[in-house]
mmCIF file of C-alpha atoms and ligand atoms in Angstrom:
data_model
loop_
_atom_site.group_PDB
_atom_site.id
_atom_site.type_symbol
_atom_site.label_atom_id
_atom_site.label_comp_id
_atom_site.label_asym_id
_atom_site.label_seq_id
_atom_site.Cartn_x
_atom_site.Cartn_y
_atom_site.Cartn_z
ATOM 1 C CA MET A 997 99.163 84.944 85.231
ATOM 2 C CA SER A 998 97.438 87.695 87.197
ATOM 3 C CA THR A 999 97.164 87.272 90.973
ATOM 4 C CA GLN A 1000 94.407 89.874 91.438
ATOM 5 C CA THR A 1001 92.383 89.329 94.638
ATOM 6 C CA SER A 1002 89.159 90.933 95.851
ATOM 7 C CA TRP A 1003 90.582 93.409 98.416
ATOM 8 C CA VAL A 1004 93.008 94.927 95.895
ATOM 9 C CA PRO A 1005 92.078 98.370 94.511
ATOM 10 C CA PRO A 1006 90.876 97.661 90.932
ATOM 11 C CA ASP A 1007 93.468 99.556 88.871
ATOM 12 C CA ILE A 1008 96.546 98.042 90.513
ATOM 13 C CA ASP A 1009 98.995 95.982 88.521
ATOM 14 C CA VAL A 1010 99.746 93.234 91.028
ATOM 15 C CA ASP A 1011 102.162 91.609 88.603
ATOM 16 C CA ARG A 1012 104.663 94.454 88.923
ATOM 17 C CA ALA A 1013 106.577 94.895 92.180
ATOM 18 C CA SER A 1014 106.200 98.147 94.096
ATOM 19 C CA PRO A 1015 108.823 99.420 96.578
ATOM 20 C CA ALA A 1016 106.158 99.915 99.274
ATOM 21 C CA ARG A 1017 105.089 96.264 99.092
ATOM 22 C CA VAL A 1018 108.630 94.876 98.702
ATOM 23 C CA TYR A 1019 109.628 96.823 101.818
ATOM 24 C CA ASP A 1020 106.517 95.523 103.610
ATOM 25 C CA TYR A 1021 107.497 91.947 102.747
ATOM 26 C CA LEU A 1022 111.095 92.480 103.889
ATOM 27 C CA LEU A 1023 109.733 93.697 107.234
ATOM 28 C CA GLY A 1024 107.517 90.627 107.586
ATOM 29 C CA GLY A 1025 104.239 92.251 106.477
ATOM 30 C CA ALA A 1026 101.395 90.622 104.532
ATOM 31 C CA TRP A 1027 100.353 93.476 102.197
ATOM 32 C CA ASN A 1028 102.301 92.247 99.208
ATOM 33 C CA PHE A 1029 101.921 90.035 96.138
ATOM 34 C CA GLN A 1030 103.913 87.329 94.408
ATOM 35 C CA ALA A 1031 105.755 89.871 92.226
ATOM 36 C CA ASP A 1032 106.802 91.811 95.332
ATOM 37 C CA ARG A 1033 108.048 88.673 97.070
ATOM 38 C CA GLU A 1034 110.012 87.638 93.997
ATOM 39 C CA MET A 1035 111.575 91.102 93.831
ATOM 40 C CA ALA A 1036 112.412 90.963 97.540
ATOM 41 C CA ASN A 1037 114.053 87.582 97.086
ATOM 42 C CA ALA A 1038 116.043 88.937 94.131
ATOM 43 C CA ALA A 1039 117.150 91.797 96.388
ATOM 44 C CA VAL A 1040 118.218 89.339 99.103
ATOM 45 C CA ALA A 1041 120.250 87.451 96.503
ATOM 46 C CA ARG A 1042 122.112 90.651 95.602
ATOM 47 C CA MET A 1043 122.351 92.005 99.141
ATOM 48 C CA PRO A 1044 122.011 89.253 101.768
ATOM 49 C CA TRP A 1045 121.566 91.811 104.578
ATOM 50 C CA VAL A 1046 118.763 93.750 102.851
ATOM 51 C CA ARG A 1047 116.265 92.818 105.607
ATOM 52 C CA ASP A 1048 118.614 94.457 108.122
ATOM 53 C CA LEU A 1049 118.656 97.550 105.916
ATOM 54 C CA ALA A 1050 114.823 97.704 106.055
ATOM 55 C CA ARG A 1051 114.716 97.017 109.783
ATOM 56 C CA TYR A 1052 117.435 99.540 110.583
ATOM 57 C CA ASN A 1053 115.583 102.167 108.596
ATOM 58 C CA ARG A 1054 112.313 101.466 110.349
ATOM 59 C CA THR A 1055 113.868 101.501 113.817
ATOM 60 C CA PHE A 1056 115.733 104.729 112.987
ATOM 61 C CA LEU A 1057 112.342 106.229 112.109
ATOM 62 C CA GLY A 1058 110.998 105.167 115.491
ATOM 63 C CA ARG A 1059 113.883 106.735 117.398
ATOM 64 C CA ALA A 1060 113.695 109.927 115.323
ATOM 65 C CA VAL A 1061 109.947 110.315 115.937
ATOM 66 C CA ARG A 1062 110.476 109.757 119.651
ATOM 67 C CA TYR A 1063 113.282 112.343 119.644
ATOM 68 C CA CYS A 1064 111.094 114.969 117.940
ATOM 69 C CA ALA A 1065 108.145 114.206 120.215
ATOM 70 C CA GLU A 1066 110.321 114.491 123.318
ATOM 71 C CA ALA A 1067 111.626 117.799 121.943
ATOM 72 C CA GLY A 1068 108.033 119.040 122.079
ATOM 73 C CA VAL A 1069 106.879 118.512 118.483
ATOM 74 C CA SER A 1070 103.413 117.026 118.285
ATOM 75 C CA GLN A 1071 102.778 117.339 114.527
ATOM 76 C CA PHE A 1072 104.224 115.007 111.901
ATOM 77 C CA LEU A 1073 104.115 115.090 108.109
ATOM 78 C CA ASP A 1074 105.309 111.659 106.966
ATOM 79 C CA LEU A 1075 106.103 111.813 103.244
ATOM 80 C CA GLY A 1076 106.293 108.440 101.480
ATOM 81 C CA SER A 1077 104.940 106.728 104.571
ATOM 82 C CA GLY A 1078 104.523 103.223 103.109
ATOM 83 C CA MET A 1079 102.455 100.566 104.861
ATOM 84 C CA PRO A 1080 101.372 101.487 108.388
ATOM 85 C CA THR A 1081 103.713 98.849 109.797
ATOM 86 C CA SER A 1082 103.788 98.546 113.570
ATOM 87 C CA LYS A 1083 104.783 100.775 115.095
ATOM 88 C CA SER A 1084 103.594 103.568 112.882
ATOM 89 C CA VAL A 1085 104.493 107.207 113.408
ATOM 90 C CA HIS A 1086 101.158 108.031 115.086
ATOM 91 C CA GLU A 1087 101.478 105.081 117.486
ATOM 92 C CA MET A 1088 104.961 106.220 118.527
ATOM 93 C CA ALA A 1089 104.053 109.903 118.749
ATOM 94 C CA VAL A 1090 101.017 109.412 120.995
ATOM 95 C CA GLU A 1091 103.180 107.505 123.460
ATOM 96 C CA ILE A 1092 104.872 110.846 124.180
ATOM 97 C CA ASP A 1093 101.948 113.201 123.533
ATOM 98 C CA PRO A 1094 98.429 111.753 123.232
ATOM 99 C CA GLU A 1095 97.370 114.903 121.343
ATOM 100 C CA SER A 1096 99.896 114.280 118.527
ATOM 101 C CA ARG A 1097 98.672 114.632 114.960
ATOM 102 C CA VAL A 1098 100.084 112.848 111.938
ATOM 103 C CA VAL A 1099 99.503 113.213 108.206
ATOM 104 C CA TYR A 1100 100.739 110.322 106.115
ATOM 105 C CA VAL A 1101 101.387 110.971 102.419
ATOM 106 C CA GLU A 1102 101.749 107.990 100.122
ATOM 107 C CA GLN A 1103 101.223 107.351 96.424
ATOM 108 C CA GLU A 1104 101.142 103.542 96.357
ATOM 109 C CA GLN A 1105 97.501 102.490 96.301
ATOM 110 C CA VAL A 1106 97.722 99.345 98.417
ATOM 111 C CA ALA A 1107 99.586 101.282 101.103
ATOM 112 C CA VAL A 1108 96.944 104.028 100.912
ATOM 113 C CA ALA A 1109 94.109 101.472 101.180
ATOM 114 C CA HIS A 1110 95.801 99.768 104.122
ATOM 115 C CA SER A 1111 96.420 103.108 105.836
ATOM 116 C CA GLU A 1112 92.773 104.163 105.333
ATOM 117 C CA LEU A 1113 91.662 100.947 106.993
ATOM 118 C CA ILE A 1114 94.003 101.339 109.975
ATOM 119 C CA LEU A 1115 93.374 105.063 110.438
ATOM 120 C CA ALA A 1116 89.582 105.065 110.046
ATOM 121 C CA THR A 1117 89.153 105.054 113.821
ATOM 122 C CA VAL A 1118 92.223 107.112 114.725
ATOM 123 C CA PRO A 1119 91.200 110.744 115.361
ATOM 124 C CA GLY A 1120 94.658 112.361 115.223
ATOM 125 C CA ALA A 1121 95.985 110.824 112.034
ATOM 126 C CA GLY A 1122 95.086 110.813 108.354
ATOM 127 C CA ILE A 1123 96.329 109.492 105.048
ATOM 128 C CA LEU A 1124 96.614 111.577 101.907
ATOM 129 C CA GLY A 1125 96.926 109.513 98.748
ATOM 130 C CA ALA A 1126 99.210 111.827 96.774
ATOM 131 C CA ASP A 1127 102.528 112.284 95.061
ATOM 132 C CA MET A 1128 104.750 114.009 97.613
ATOM 133 C CA ARG A 1129 106.526 115.788 94.726
ATOM 134 C CA ALA A 1130 103.415 117.960 94.391
ATOM 135 C CA ALA A 1131 104.346 119.838 97.573
ATOM 136 C CA GLU A 1132 101.887 122.709 97.049
ATOM 137 C CA ASP A 1133 98.980 120.259 96.684
ATOM 138 C CA VAL A 1134 100.090 118.196 99.687
ATOM 139 C CA LEU A 1135 100.439 121.313 101.837
ATOM 140 C CA ALA A 1136 97.091 122.760 100.715
ATOM 141 C CA SER A 1137 95.123 119.528 100.968
ATOM 142 C CA PRO A 1138 92.157 119.485 103.379
ATOM 143 C CA VAL A 1139 93.611 116.334 104.990
ATOM 144 C CA THR A 1140 96.839 118.190 105.782
ATOM 145 C CA ARG A 1141 95.180 121.438 106.801
ATOM 146 C CA GLY A 1142 92.576 119.600 108.858
ATOM 147 C CA LEU A 1143 95.202 117.947 111.039
ATOM 148 C CA LEU A 1144 98.279 120.167 111.046
ATOM 149 C CA ASP A 1145 98.632 123.766 112.222
ATOM 150 C CA PHE A 1146 101.511 125.317 110.284
ATOM 151 C CA ALA A 1147 101.874 128.080 112.856
ATOM 152 C CA GLU A 1148 103.283 125.399 115.185
ATOM 153 C CA PRO A 1149 106.378 123.198 114.658
ATOM 154 C CA VAL A 1150 106.023 120.187 112.382
ATOM 155 C CA ALA A 1151 108.401 117.263 111.950
ATOM 156 C CA VAL A 1152 108.779 116.705 108.196
ATOM 157 C CA ILE A 1153 109.747 113.075 107.604
ATOM 158 C CA MET A 1154 111.235 111.607 104.442
ATOM 159 C CA ALA A 1155 112.315 108.163 105.580
ATOM 160 C CA SER A 1156 113.673 106.093 102.739
ATOM 161 C CA SER A 1157 111.431 107.962 100.292
ATOM 162 C CA LEU A 1158 113.434 110.886 98.876
ATOM 163 C CA HIS A 1159 115.643 108.551 96.829
ATOM 164 C CA TYR A 1160 112.592 107.788 94.658
ATOM 165 C CA VAL A 1161 112.677 111.386 93.417
ATOM 166 C CA LEU A 1162 115.116 110.671 90.617
ATOM 167 C CA ASP A 1163 116.057 114.210 89.640
ATOM 168 C CA ALA A 1164 118.603 115.317 92.261
ATOM 169 C CA ASP A 1165 117.798 119.033 91.908
ATOM 170 C CA GLU A 1166 114.073 118.347 92.194
ATOM 171 C CA ALA A 1167 114.676 116.200 95.290
ATOM 172 C CA ALA A 1168 116.739 118.897 97.030
ATOM 173 C CA ALA A 1169 114.250 121.624 96.062
ATOM 174 C CA LEU A 1170 111.396 119.495 97.390
ATOM 175 C CA VAL A 1171 112.963 119.342 100.842
ATOM 176 C CA ARG A 1172 113.251 123.167 100.802
ATOM 177 C CA LYS A 1173 109.601 123.576 99.788
ATOM 178 C CA TYR A 1174 108.433 121.577 102.788
ATOM 179 C CA LEU A 1175 110.880 123.319 105.115
ATOM 180 C CA ASP A 1176 109.730 126.732 103.887
ATOM 181 C CA ALA A 1177 106.171 125.805 104.884
ATOM 182 C CA VAL A 1178 106.999 125.042 108.523
ATOM 183 C CA PRO A 1179 108.017 127.450 111.298
ATOM 184 C CA SER A 1180 111.162 127.730 113.379
ATOM 185 C CA GLY A 1181 111.432 124.826 115.830
ATOM 186 C CA SER A 1182 110.299 122.324 113.195
ATOM 187 C CA TYR A 1183 112.379 119.252 112.382
ATOM 188 C CA LEU A 1184 113.555 117.479 109.241
ATOM 189 C CA VAL A 1185 113.980 113.703 109.438
ATOM 190 C CA VAL A 1186 115.650 112.028 106.450
ATOM 191 C CA SER A 1187 117.089 108.632 105.633
ATOM 192 C CA HIS A 1188 118.510 108.152 102.142
ATOM 193 C CA ILE A 1189 120.297 105.308 100.384
ATOM 194 C CA THR A 1190 123.951 105.877 99.551
ATOM 195 C CA ASP A 1191 126.618 104.115 97.499
ATOM 196 C CA ASP A 1192 129.334 106.412 98.701
ATOM 197 C CA GLY A 1193 132.323 104.112 98.820
ATOM 198 C CA ALA A 1194 131.402 102.437 102.075
ATOM 199 C CA GLU A 1195 131.132 98.694 102.694
ATOM 200 C CA GLY A 1196 128.190 97.381 100.692
ATOM 201 C CA SER A 1197 128.197 100.082 98.006
ATOM 202 C CA ALA A 1198 128.483 97.560 95.171
ATOM 203 C CA GLU A 1199 125.389 95.790 96.524
ATOM 204 C CA VAL A 1200 123.550 99.116 96.805
ATOM 205 C CA ARG A 1201 124.236 99.766 93.121
ATOM 206 C CA GLN A 1202 122.766 96.350 92.287
ATOM 207 C CA LEU A 1203 119.632 97.177 94.312
ATOM 208 C CA VAL A 1204 119.260 100.463 92.474
ATOM 209 C CA GLU A 1205 119.570 98.588 89.172
ATOM 210 C CA LEU A 1206 116.931 96.104 90.330
ATOM 211 C CA SER A 1207 114.570 98.923 91.343
ATOM 212 C CA ARG A 1208 114.314 99.963 87.680
ATOM 213 C CA SER A 1209 111.924 97.083 87.046
ATOM 214 C CA THR A 1210 109.587 98.091 89.885
ATOM 215 C CA THR A 1211 106.880 100.764 89.770
ATOM 216 C CA ALA A 1212 109.390 103.268 91.242
ATOM 217 C CA ALA A 1213 113.107 103.338 90.494
ATOM 218 C CA GLY A 1214 115.446 104.693 93.145
ATOM 219 C CA ALA A 1215 118.698 106.681 93.095
ATOM 220 C CA ALA A 1216 121.640 106.309 95.503
ATOM 221 C CA ARG A 1217 123.376 109.576 96.405
ATOM 222 C CA SER A 1218 126.640 110.692 97.961
ATOM 223 C CA ARG A 1219 127.190 111.598 101.586
ATOM 224 C CA ASP A 1220 127.885 115.212 100.550
ATOM 225 C CA TRP A 1221 124.657 115.473 98.606
ATOM 226 C CA ILE A 1222 122.619 114.067 101.488
ATOM 227 C CA ALA A 1223 124.447 116.336 103.963
ATOM 228 C CA GLY A 1224 123.541 119.320 101.777
ATOM 229 C CA LEU A 1225 119.849 118.738 102.507
ATOM 230 C CA PHE A 1226 120.537 119.924 106.051
ATOM 231 C CA ASP A 1227 122.303 123.184 105.142
ATOM 232 C CA GLY A 1228 121.042 126.004 107.344
ATOM 233 C CA LEU A 1229 119.530 123.607 109.887
ATOM 234 C CA ASP A 1230 120.850 122.594 113.310
ATOM 235 C CA LEU A 1231 121.870 118.949 113.077
ATOM 236 C CA VAL A 1232 120.970 116.861 116.093
ATOM 237 C CA ASP A 1233 123.808 114.692 117.472
ATOM 238 C CA PRO A 1234 125.309 112.462 116.122
ATOM 239 C CA GLY A 1235 124.745 114.229 112.787
ATOM 240 C CA LEU A 1236 124.583 112.342 109.495
ATOM 241 C CA VAL A 1237 125.331 108.663 110.125
ATOM 242 C CA PHE A 1238 124.085 105.275 108.969
ATOM 243 C CA THR A 1239 120.571 104.551 110.250
ATOM 244 C CA SER A 1240 121.846 101.890 112.653
ATOM 245 C CA GLN A 1241 124.224 104.433 114.222
ATOM 246 C CA TRP A 1242 121.648 107.136 114.906
ATOM 247 C CA ARG A 1243 121.187 107.008 118.679
ATOM 248 C CA PRO A 1244 120.930 103.194 118.769
ATOM 249 C CA ASN A 1245 119.223 101.772 121.812
ATOM 250 C CA THR A 1246 120.162 98.134 121.260
ATOM 251 C CA PRO A 1247 123.722 96.827 120.805
ATOM 252 C CA LEU A 1248 123.079 95.029 117.499
ATOM 253 C CA ARG A 1249 126.050 93.191 116.113
ATOM 254 C CA LEU A 1250 126.027 94.974 112.764
ATOM 255 C CA VAL A 1251 125.906 98.347 114.459
ATOM 256 C CA THR A 1252 129.372 97.793 115.812
ATOM 257 C CA ASP A 1253 130.783 95.594 113.056
ATOM 258 C CA LEU A 1254 129.458 96.862 109.748
ATOM 259 C CA PRO A 1255 127.284 99.963 110.170
ATOM 260 C CA ALA A 1256 127.578 100.648 106.434
ATOM 261 C CA HIS A 1257 125.410 97.574 105.840
ATOM 262 C CA ALA A 1258 122.542 99.792 106.916
ATOM 263 C CA SER A 1259 123.174 101.480 103.520
ATOM 264 C CA LEU A 1260 121.024 104.484 104.353
ATOM 265 C CA LEU A 1261 122.440 107.678 105.794
ATOM 266 C CA ALA A 1262 120.163 109.403 108.260
ATOM 267 C CA ALA A 1263 119.902 112.603 110.216
ATOM 268 C CA VAL A 1264 117.495 114.724 112.208
ATOM 269 C CA ALA A 1265 117.814 118.504 112.190
ATOM 270 C CA ARG A 1266 115.975 121.467 113.702
ATOM 271 C CA LYS A 1267 114.937 124.514 111.719
ATOM 272 C CA PRO A 1268 116.392 127.524 113.605
HETATM 273 C C1 SAM B 788 110.970 102.156 101.354
HETATM 274 S S1 SAM B 788 109.379 102.772 101.664
HETATM 275 C C2 SAM B 788 109.608 103.614 103.215
HETATM 276 C C3 SAM B 788 108.363 103.694 104.036
HETATM 277 C C4 SAM B 788 108.503 104.469 105.348
HETATM 278 N N1 SAM B 788 108.765 105.871 105.090
HETATM 279 C C5 SAM B 788 109.618 103.923 106.223
HETATM 280 O O1 SAM B 788 110.691 104.521 106.275
HETATM 281 O O2 SAM B 788 109.416 102.889 106.859
HETATM 282 C C6 SAM B 788 109.304 104.165 100.541
HETATM 283 C C7 SAM B 788 107.902 104.661 100.323
HETATM 284 O O3 SAM B 788 107.918 105.915 99.622
HETATM 285 C C8 SAM B 788 106.816 105.913 98.740
HETATM 286 N N2 SAM B 788 107.031 106.922 97.691
HETATM 287 C C9 SAM B 788 108.022 106.939 96.771
HETATM 288 N N3 SAM B 788 107.895 108.023 95.973
HETATM 289 C C10 SAM B 788 106.793 108.691 96.404
HETATM 290 C C11 SAM B 788 106.141 109.886 95.983
HETATM 291 N N4 SAM B 788 106.600 110.604 94.957
HETATM 292 N N5 SAM B 788 105.039 110.296 96.653
HETATM 293 C C12 SAM B 788 104.555 109.571 97.694
HETATM 294 N N6 SAM B 788 105.128 108.420 98.137
HETATM 295 C C13 SAM B 788 106.233 107.993 97.503
HETATM 296 C C14 SAM B 788 106.788 104.488 98.219
HETATM 297 O O4 SAM B 788 105.536 104.168 97.629
HETATM 298 C C15 SAM B 788 107.070 103.703 99.478
HETATM 299 O O5 SAM B 788 105.901 103.391 100.178
#
C-alpha cells in the first residue's frame, strides 16, 4: 500500500527505497519512508555495523571540509550531497570562513526538496537538482555559476556518491571532468565503498547486492582503482585510508580495532 504524504514531491515512488533516504535513516534523520526504513533494517541485518559506516563517512566529510577551509578554500561543490544533515558542508565551512560558498548537487527529489527548504534563507549556499554525471550541465548551471568563481580554488566533494556511477570508466572520467574545471590549489575529497579483501568485505558485497533493489545500485571498487582517482594530485596525509582513519579527532573503539568496518576508503588531495 502506498505511503504517500502531502509534503512529498508528487512524482516520487515512496514504496521504493532510495540510498539518500536510507542513509538519512541510518544517521537518525526523519526524511525517509517505510520502504527506506525496511531497506536500512535489511542492511543492518547483513552488516550490523552499517550505522557506524554511515557515521564514519559523515564525520570524515566534516573533517575534510574543515581541512580544506583551513587550507584557504572557501568554495565547495558537493556532488551527491544527500539530505542536509547537521552539520552540512555550508555550516562547517562558514565556521572557518563566513564568506564560504557551497553548491550542493543531488538527484534524489526528497533530498532536493529538503535542501531547498533549509537553504532558502542561506545566502552563500544553493542546491542544484541534477544528475552529477552531467558534469557540463552542472558546471554551466546558473546555480553553480552564481555561487562559485572557477578562477578561484574549489573543493570538489564526492562523499559516498561516486560508487553510484556504475560504469568504472565513466566514474573515473567524471572525476577528471570536474578537476579540469577547477584551478590549481583546488581540492578533491572522495570517499568510496570498497570490498578489497579487508575485514567486512563479504558484508560490503551483500550491501551492494541489496542496493540493486533501490532506486540507485552501487558498486564496490578496489583500493587501487580508488587510489587511481588521485593520480597527478598531491595527497594530503595520511593518504588513502578508511574514513574512520582520516585524521580522526575522537578515539572511537572501531578506529583502533576494526577500521575496515568503516568500509569506505577516503582521501583528500590538492590539485598542483
Ligand atoms: C550515501 S549518500 C551520501 C550523502 C553525502 N554526500 C554524505 O557523504 O553524507 C549518496 C548520495 O549520492 C546521491 N547520488 C547518487 N548518484 C547521484 C547522481 N548521479 N547525481 C546526483 N546525486 C547522486 C544519492 O541520491 C545520495 O543522496
